Structures are given as structure tokens and as C-alpha cells.
């Protein structure tokens, strides 16, 4: 069994966990899960992330407004978000970014929310958790402009873009997508990211790794992803887990 697993991106507030959330969350530590960052996607889910962090010692919160959700935020979102970010177990602003695949919010609005939250992160010296789906050019423009601390999660860009992001000082988050059969680009990325810049994540309940693809995911499936990445990098899965956990502790300033 693997130990010391740090899931840097989870959504345990998702309704897919409504039936058995407490059971799953109670079981994670004994399954080798050391820490979890639960990511909000708007103000209400960010509040839930904080509530989980208060209840479970191993959970930390990320609070932020996702590109899908900016169009339904109320005007006082920035004030509300600032209050949540002051919580001692809020480790990051996230998840934030751009999504031009679904375009659930107008692109100009997505960019505005993303930029404002990057500025807030710089001001508060917090890392950001970035969602970039089919918006690589605009995401890169904003990251380059501010060079924030943070991670591009479920990274789907090219190996070249991954290198640029690493040069900027940021981290690359990889999850179940690396294990998919057609995952040529994520595999190239998994090979090229330096040891000290790689993070593991689930994005659960989504993105379950092979052989659980399509099923509900939780942090206990990280070893499937770690084994594939370790195979690509020709290293031992537990040492990969240990290294990525150290990286996550550094980035999120978590002991
Ligand atoms: Ni997510």
C-alpha cells in the first residue's frame, strides 16, 4: 500500500458524494491519504471547502470563482472571497482560470475574474490553482504578465508550454488523464516536468484513472496515476508520491 499521498485537487462537495461523503472522507487517511486540497468553484462551494477543512484535519481549502461560475456571482463576491481567504486553513485561491471549451460565462468576463483573482493572490501572497481548458494562449498571457505562485491543474497543454510554466516558477498538476489510452500530450508532459515541479491530483469525482475511467473518482485512486507517471519517468511510484507531496507542502505552505 502507498502512503503519504497528497491530492492537490478534489471536489468532495460534488453531489456525486452525497450518498456516502462522510464514509469516504473518514476512510481516506487509513488508505494512505496524507493531505487533500478541496477546491471551491464559487462562493458557496468555497464556504463548504472551509467547512471540510475545519472538520477534517487532513483537508485544506482552496477558495475561488471558476470560469464556469463567474456569470452567476453576485456583486460582493470579492468581499466574500477575501473573508474566506483569511481562514488559516485556506491554502490557495482556486479554482480559477479560463474555459473556452464550455464557454459557460462570456470570455471577457472569464478573463476579468481570472485577472482580478491573480492580483488578489499576489497581494495576499497565496498560490493559485489554475483551470485552463482550450484557452492556452490567453491563460499563458495572464500568467506571464503576473508570474503568480501556483499550479496549472490537470495540465492539458504541450510539453513546451509546461516548460514555460515551470520557468515562470509554477507547478504542473497531473491526474487521471495521464493514464488514458490517447494521452500522448500528458505523457510527454509527465516526462519533461522537473522533479521539484510536479504535483499529483484527482479532480475527483471526475477524471478517474484507468482502469476506473468513467467511474466516480476519489483520492484513493491516485496510486493508479502515480504508477503510470512513475513508469514514464522510470522511477519508483512511492518515491514519486513522496516527492510530489514535498512539492505540494512547499507550494501550499502546509506541514
Ligand atoms: Ni477541478
Coordinates of C-alpha atoms and ligand atoms in Angstrom, one line a residue:
X1 CA 0.0 0.0 0.0
X2 CA 1.2 3.5 -0.8
X3 CA 1.3 6.2 1.9
X4 CA 2.0 10.0 2.1
X5 CA -0.4 10.8 -0.8
X6 CA -1.2 14.5 -1.3
X7 CA -4.3 15.0 -3.5
X8 CA -3.9 18.6 -4.6
X9 CA -7.3 18.9 -6.3
X10 CA -10.6 17.5 -5.2
X11 CA -14.2 18.4 -5.1
X12 CA -15.8 16.4 -2.3
X13 CA -18.7 18.9 -2.2
X14 CA -19.9 17.4 -5.5
X15 CA -23.3 15.8 -5.3
X16 CA -21.8 12.5 -6.5
X17 CA -20.6 12.2 -2.9
X18 CA -24.0 13.0 -1.3
X19 CA -24.8 9.3 -0.6
X20 CA -21.6 8.4 1.3
X21 CA -19.4 11.5 1.7
X22 CA -18.8 11.1 5.4
X23 CA -17.8 7.5 5.0
X24 CA -15.3 8.2 2.1
X25 CA -13.8 11.2 3.9
X26 CA -13.4 9.2 7.1
X27 CA -11.6 6.4 5.3
X28 CA -9.1 8.4 3.3
X29 CA -6.3 8.8 6.0
X30 CA -6.2 5.0 6.6
X31 CA -5.9 4.5 2.8
X32 CA -2.6 6.4 2.7
X33 CA -4.0 9.9 2.0
X34 CA -1.9 12.5 3.9
X35 CA -3.5 15.8 2.7
X36 CA -6.3 16.9 0.3
X37 CA -6.9 20.4 -1.1
X38 CA -10.7 20.7 -1.7
X39 CA -11.3 23.3 -4.4
X40 CA -14.3 25.7 -4.4
X41 CA -15.7 26.8 -7.7
X42 CA -17.8 29.7 -6.4
X43 CA -18.5 31.4 -3.1
X44 CA -21.0 28.8 -1.7
X45 CA -18.7 25.8 -2.6
X46 CA -15.6 27.7 -1.2
X47 CA -17.5 28.1 2.1
X48 CA -18.1 24.3 2.0
X49 CA -14.4 23.7 1.4
X50 CA -13.6 25.8 4.5
X51 CA -16.2 23.7 6.5
X52 CA -14.5 20.5 5.4
X53 CA -11.1 21.9 6.4
X54 CA -12.5 22.8 9.8
X55 CA -13.9 19.3 10.3
X56 CA -11.1 17.1 8.9
X57 CA -7.5 17.8 9.9
X58 CA -6.1 16.5 6.7
X59 CA -8.2 18.7 4.4
X60 CA -7.2 22.2 3.3
X61 CA -9.4 24.6 1.3
X62 CA -8.9 26.5 -1.9
X63 CA -11.4 29.3 -2.4
X64 CA -12.2 31.0 -5.7
X65 CA -14.5 31.5 -8.6
X66 CA -14.2 29.1 -11.5
X67 CA -14.8 30.4 -15.1
X68 CA -18.0 28.3 -15.3
X69 CA -19.4 30.2 -12.4
X70 CA -18.4 33.8 -12.8
X71 CA -21.6 34.8 -14.7
X72 CA -23.8 34.0 -11.6
X73 CA -21.6 35.6 -8.9
X74 CA -23.2 38.5 -7.0
X75 CA -21.5 41.9 -6.9
X76 CA -20.0 41.4 -3.5
X77 CA -18.0 38.3 -4.5
X78 CA -14.7 39.9 -3.9
X79 CA -15.5 41.0 -0.4
X80 CA -16.9 37.5 0.3
X81 CA -13.9 35.8 -1.1
X82 CA -11.4 37.9 0.9
X83 CA -13.2 36.9 4.1
X84 CA -12.7 33.2 3.2
X85 CA -9.1 33.6 2.1
X86 CA -8.3 34.9 5.6
X87 CA -9.1 31.5 7.1
X88 CA -6.0 29.7 8.5
X89 CA -6.8 26.5 6.5
X90 CA -7.4 28.3 3.2
X91 CA -4.2 27.3 1.3
X92 CA -4.9 28.8 -2.2
X93 CA -7.1 30.8 -4.5
X94 CA -8.8 28.2 -6.7
X95 CA -10.0 27.0 -8.8
X96 CA -9.8 29.9 -11.2
X97 CA -9.0 30.3 -14.9
X98 CA -10.4 30.1 -18.4
X99 CA -12.6 27.5 -20.1
X100 CA -13.2 28.1 -23.8
X101 CA -14.5 24.5 -24.3
X102 CA -17.8 25.1 -22.5
X103 CA -17.9 28.9 -22.5
X104 CA -20.4 28.9 -19.7
X105 CA -19.5 32.5 -19.0
X106 CA -18.6 35.1 -21.6
X107 CA -14.8 35.1 -22.3
X108 CA -14.3 38.7 -21.4
X109 CA -15.9 38.1 -18.0
X110 CA -13.8 34.9 -17.5
X111 CA -10.6 36.9 -18.2
X112 CA -11.7 39.7 -15.8
X113 CA -12.4 37.3 -13.0
X114 CA -9.2 35.4 -13.6
X115 CA -7.1 38.5 -13.6
X116 CA -8.7 40.0 -10.5
X117 CA -8.1 36.8 -8.6
X118 CA -4.5 36.6 -9.7
X119 CA -4.0 40.1 -8.5
X120 CA -5.6 39.2 -5.2
X121 CA -3.3 36.2 -4.8
X122 CA -0.2 38.3 -5.5
X123 CA -1.4 40.8 -2.9
X124 CA -2.1 38.1 -0.2
X125 CA 0.9 36.0 -1.2
X126 CA -1.3 33.0 -1.9
X127 CA -0.8 30.4 -4.6
X128 CA -3.4 29.9 -7.3
X129 CA -4.9 26.8 -8.8
X130 CA -5.5 27.3 -12.5
X131 CA -8.1 25.7 -14.7
X132 CA -7.2 26.0 -18.4
X133 CA -9.3 24.3 -20.9
X134 CA -8.8 25.1 -24.6
X135 CA -7.6 28.6 -23.5
X136 CA -3.8 28.1 -23.5
X137 CA -2.9 31.4 -25.2
X138 CA -5.0 33.7 -23.0
X139 CA -4.0 31.7 -19.9
X140 CA -0.4 32.0 -20.7
X141 CA -0.7 35.8 -21.4
X142 CA -2.1 36.4 -17.9
X143 CA 0.3 34.0 -16.1
X144 CA 3.3 35.6 -17.9
X145 CA 2.0 39.1 -17.0
X146 CA 1.9 38.4 -13.2
X147 CA 4.1 35.3 -12.6
X148 CA 2.0 34.2 -9.7
X149 CA 2.8 31.3 -7.4
X150 CA 0.6 28.3 -8.2
X151 CA -0.2 25.2 -10.2
X152 CA -1.9 24.7 -13.6
X153 CA -4.1 21.7 -12.7
X154 CA -5.0 18.8 -14.9
X155 CA -2.5 20.2 -17.3
X156 CA -3.6 19.7 -21.0
X157 CA -1.1 21.9 -22.8
X158 CA 2.0 20.9 -24.7
X159 CA 5.4 19.9 -23.2
X160 CA 6.7 23.2 -24.5
X161 CA 4.0 25.2 -22.6
X162 CA 4.7 23.1 -19.5
X163 CA 8.4 24.1 -19.7
X164 CA 7.4 27.8 -20.0
X165 CA 5.1 27.5 -16.9
X166 CA 7.9 25.8 -14.9
X167 CA 10.3 28.6 -15.9
X168 CA 7.8 31.1 -14.6
X169 CA 8.1 29.3 -11.2
X170 CA 4.8 27.5 -11.3
X171 CA 3.9 23.8 -10.8
X172 CA 2.2 21.3 -13.2
X173 CA -0.7 19.2 -11.8
X174 CA -1.3 15.8 -13.4
X175 CA -4.2 13.4 -12.7
X176 CA -6.2 10.6 -14.3
X177 CA -5.9 12.0 -17.8
X178 CA -2.3 10.8 -18.0
X179 CA -3.5 7.2 -17.8
X180 CA -5.9 7.5 -20.7
X181 CA -5.1 5.5 -23.8
X182 CA -4.9 8.5 -26.1
X183 CA -2.8 10.6 -23.7
X184 CA 0.1 11.4 -25.9
X185 CA 0.5 15.0 -24.7
X186 CA 0.0 14.4 -21.0
X187 CA 2.6 11.6 -21.2
X188 CA 5.1 13.9 -22.9
X189 CA 4.4 16.5 -20.1
X190 CA 4.8 13.8 -17.4
X191 CA 8.2 13.0 -18.8
X192 CA 9.6 16.6 -19.1
X193 CA 8.4 18.3 -15.8
X194 CA 11.3 18.6 -13.3
X195 CA 11.0 16.5 -10.1
X196 CA 10.5 19.6 -8.0
X197 CA 7.6 21.0 -10.1
X198 CA 5.2 18.1 -10.3
X199 CA 2.0 17.6 -8.3
X200 CA -0.5 14.7 -8.2
X201 CA -4.2 15.3 -8.2
X202 CA -7.6 13.6 -8.8
X203 CA -10.1 16.4 -9.7
X204 CA -12.5 13.9 -8.1
X205 CA -15.3 12.9 -8.6
X206 CA -14.1 13.4 -12.2
X207 CA -11.2 12.0 -14.2
X208 CA -10.9 8.6 -12.6
X209 CA -7.7 6.9 -13.9
X210 CA -7.6 3.7 -15.9
X211 CA -8.8 1.0 -15.0
X212 CA -11.6 3.0 -13.3
X213 CA -12.1 5.5 -16.1
X214 CA -15.7 6.7 -16.2
X215 CA -16.4 5.7 -12.6
X216 CA -16.6 8.1 -9.7
X217 CA -13.1 9.0 -8.6
X218 CA -11.7 9.7 -5.1
X219 CA -8.2 10.3 -3.7
X220 CA -7.6 6.6 -3.2
X221 CA -7.2 6.2 -7.0
X222 CA -4.1 8.4 -7.1
X223 CA -1.8 5.4 -7.0
X224 CA -3.1 4.3 -10.4
X225 CA -2.0 7.7 -11.8
X226 CA 1.3 7.6 -9.8
X227 CA 2.2 4.2 -11.2
X228 CA 1.7 5.4 -14.8
X229 CA 3.7 8.6 -14.3
X230 CA 6.5 6.6 -12.4
X231 CA 6.6 4.2 -15.4
X232 CA 7.0 7.2 -17.8
X233 CA 9.7 8.7 -15.6
X234 CA 11.4 5.4 -14.8
X235 CA 11.2 5.8 -11.1
X236 CA 9.5 4.1 -8.1
X237 CA 5.8 5.1 -7.5
X238 CA 6.3 5.7 -3.8
X239 CA 9.3 7.9 -4.3
X240 CA 7.3 9.9 -6.9
X241 CA 4.4 10.2 -4.4
X242 CA 6.9 11.3 -1.7
X243 CA 8.5 13.9 -4.0
X244 CA 5.2 15.4 -5.2
X245 CA 3.9 15.5 -1.6
X246 CA 7.0 17.6 -0.6
X247 CA 6.3 19.9 -3.6
X248 CA 2.7 20.4 -2.6
X249 CA 3.7 21.1 1.0
X250 CA 6.1 23.8 -0.3
X251 CA 3.6 25.3 -2.7
X252 CA 0.7 25.4 -0.3
X253 CA 2.8 26.1 2.8
X254 CA 1.3 23.1 4.5
X255 CA 3.1 21.0 7.1
Ligands
LIG1 NI1 -11.5 21.0 -10.6

